[in-house]
C-alpha positions as a printed Julia matrix, in Angstrom:
175×3 Matrix{Float64}:
 143.54  100.42  120.92
 140.87   98.58  122.95
 139.08  101.87  123.53
 139.08  102.61  119.79
 137.7    99.15  119.03
 134.94   99.64  121.61
 133.99  102.99  120.04
 133.92  101.36  116.63
 131.63   98.58  117.9
 129.3   101.11  119.53
 129.16  103.16  116.35
 128.49  100.02  114.29
 125.59   99.08  116.59
 124.26  102.62  116.31
 124.4   102.47  112.5
 122.7    99.07  112.48
 119.87  100.48  114.63
 119.49  103.49  112.33
 119.32  101.21  109.28
 116.79   98.96  111.01
 114.59  101.95  111.97
 114.73  103.45  108.48
 114.02  100.09  106.86
 110.98   99.67  109.11
 109.79  103.23  108.31
 110.27  102.57  104.57
 108.25   99.34  104.77
 105.45  101.15  106.65
 105.43  103.95  104.1
 105.38  101.49  101.2
 102.49   99.55  102.79
 100.56  102.8   103.31
 100.99  103.92   99.69
 100.13  100.44   98.4
  96.96  100.48  100.49
  95.97  103.94   99.22
  96.72  102.86   95.63
  94.71   99.66   95.83
  91.69  100.96   97.77
  91.26  104.26   95.94
  88.02  104.83   94.05
  90.1   106.72   91.48
  91.49  104.93   88.44
  95.27  105.1    88.89
  97.87  103.84   86.45
 101.37  104.4    85.16
 102.15  104.11   81.48
 105.47  104.01   79.76
 106.4   103.39   76.11
 102.71  103.15   75.1
 102.05  100.35   77.6
 100.38  100.19   80.98
 102.99   99.33   83.59
 101.0    99.47   86.8
  97.25   99.85   87.45
  95.12   99.7    90.57
  92.1    97.42   91.06
  89.64  100.2    90.23
  91.41  100.8    86.93
  91.55   97.09   86.08
  87.78   96.85   86.64
  87.03  100.11   84.79
  89.02   99.15   81.68
  87.9    95.5    81.84
  91.29   93.82   82.28
  91.1    90.41   83.95
  94.81   90.01   84.75
  98.03   91.95   85.17
  99.41   90.28   82.03
  96.41   91.33   79.94
  96.76   94.91   81.17
 100.5    94.98   80.43
  99.9    93.76   76.85
  97.32   96.48   76.17
  98.22   99.53   74.09
  97.46  102.69   76.09
  96.28  104.5    72.98
  93.53  101.96   72.29
  91.72  103.45   75.31
  91.64  106.86   73.62
  88.94  107.61   71.01
  90.46  107.76   67.52
  89.6   111.44   67.07
  91.61  112.38   70.18
  94.56  109.99   69.82
  96.89  112.17   67.81
  96.54  115.2    70.1
  96.82  113.11   73.27
  99.98  111.41   71.96
 101.5   114.79   71.13
 100.66  116.05   74.63
 102.2   112.95   76.22
 105.42  113.31   74.21
 105.62  117.04   74.94
 105.03  116.42   78.64
 107.71  113.75   78.81
 110.07  116.18   77.06
 109.45  118.64   79.9
 107.12  121.04   78.07
 104.12  122.56   79.83
 100.93  120.75   78.82
  97.39  120.58   80.19
  97.5   118.24   83.16
  93.85  118.2    84.21
  90.88  118.02   81.87
  87.78  116.02   80.96
  88.1   113.47   78.22
  86.64  110.33   76.74
  88.13  106.86   77.13
  87.2   103.48   75.73
  87.23  100.34   77.85
  88.05   96.85   76.58
  84.4    96.19   75.68
  84.36   99.3    73.47
  82.2   101.34   75.84
  82.98  105.08   75.76
  83.16  106.71   79.19
  83.64  110.33   80.35
  86.54  110.83   82.76
  88.15  113.69   84.64
  91.89  113.21   84.06
  95.01  114.31   85.85
  98.36  113.44   84.28
 101.8   113.89   85.77
 105.2   113.24   84.2
 107.24  111.0    86.52
 110.32  108.82   86.48
 109.56  105.13   86.99
 112.44  102.65   87.19
 114.81  105.32   85.86
 112.71  105.93   82.73
 110.21  108.7    81.9
 106.61  107.68   82.47
 103.17  109.18   83.02
 101.14  108.82   86.2
  97.42  109.08   85.43
  94.59  109.57   87.89
  91.1   109.39   86.39
  87.61  109.7    87.82
  84.66  108.18   85.98
  82.24  111.06   85.36
  79.87  109.19   83.03
  76.98  108.83   85.48
  77.37  112.4    86.7
  77.25  113.71   83.12
  74.21  111.55   82.37
  72.37  112.82   85.46
  73.28  116.43   84.65
  71.84  115.98   81.14
  68.67  114.42   82.6
  68.22  117.3    85.05
  68.8   119.84   82.3
  66.23  118.11   80.09
  63.69  117.99   82.94
  64.24  121.69   83.65
  63.67  122.52   79.97
  60.45  120.5    79.95
  59.33  122.27   83.11
  59.98  125.68   81.52
  58.1   124.63   78.38
  55.19  123.59   80.6
  55.16  127.01   82.28
  55.32  128.68   78.87
  52.48  126.54   77.49
  50.37  127.23   80.59
  50.96  130.97   80.2
  50.1   130.9    76.48
  46.95  128.85   77.15
  45.95  131.28   79.9
  46.5   134.3    77.62
  44.63  132.59   74.79
  41.72  131.8    77.16
  41.62  135.43   78.3
  41.29  136.59   74.69
  38.29  134.31   74.15
């Protein structure tokens, strides 16, 4: 009986060590993911039942929310331009129902100040606190789009300059 009790104590100590190691590993993993979430340049948020549940610092700044409470009170669909709201809601409902929907695309969003921005979006259906939710990862593409338009405009002007030079040269040759 003493031998059995000793084995039981040894096994209990072993289990306690395993639990301690796994708890430590879980805390490390949680700290790592929290750090990635908070330091990412991407806008990351979770929304559920038309409300933001969780949002990183980049997202809070991008959308213009000053506090967690303000963000949690905000209606997710107010960040979507009116012309896109109905389709985006349908996609969200279909995705949460398990249907295949576009997960990555470019779109427009509106921040709290009413400024429209271009974003590259990636949406994923997840379960958060035992309820269906959507994980969103967005990248602000507004400046990139603006610069692309500027470059395109400059290239067009350059081509028009070449064309005008050629026409002027041909016209001069005729004279």
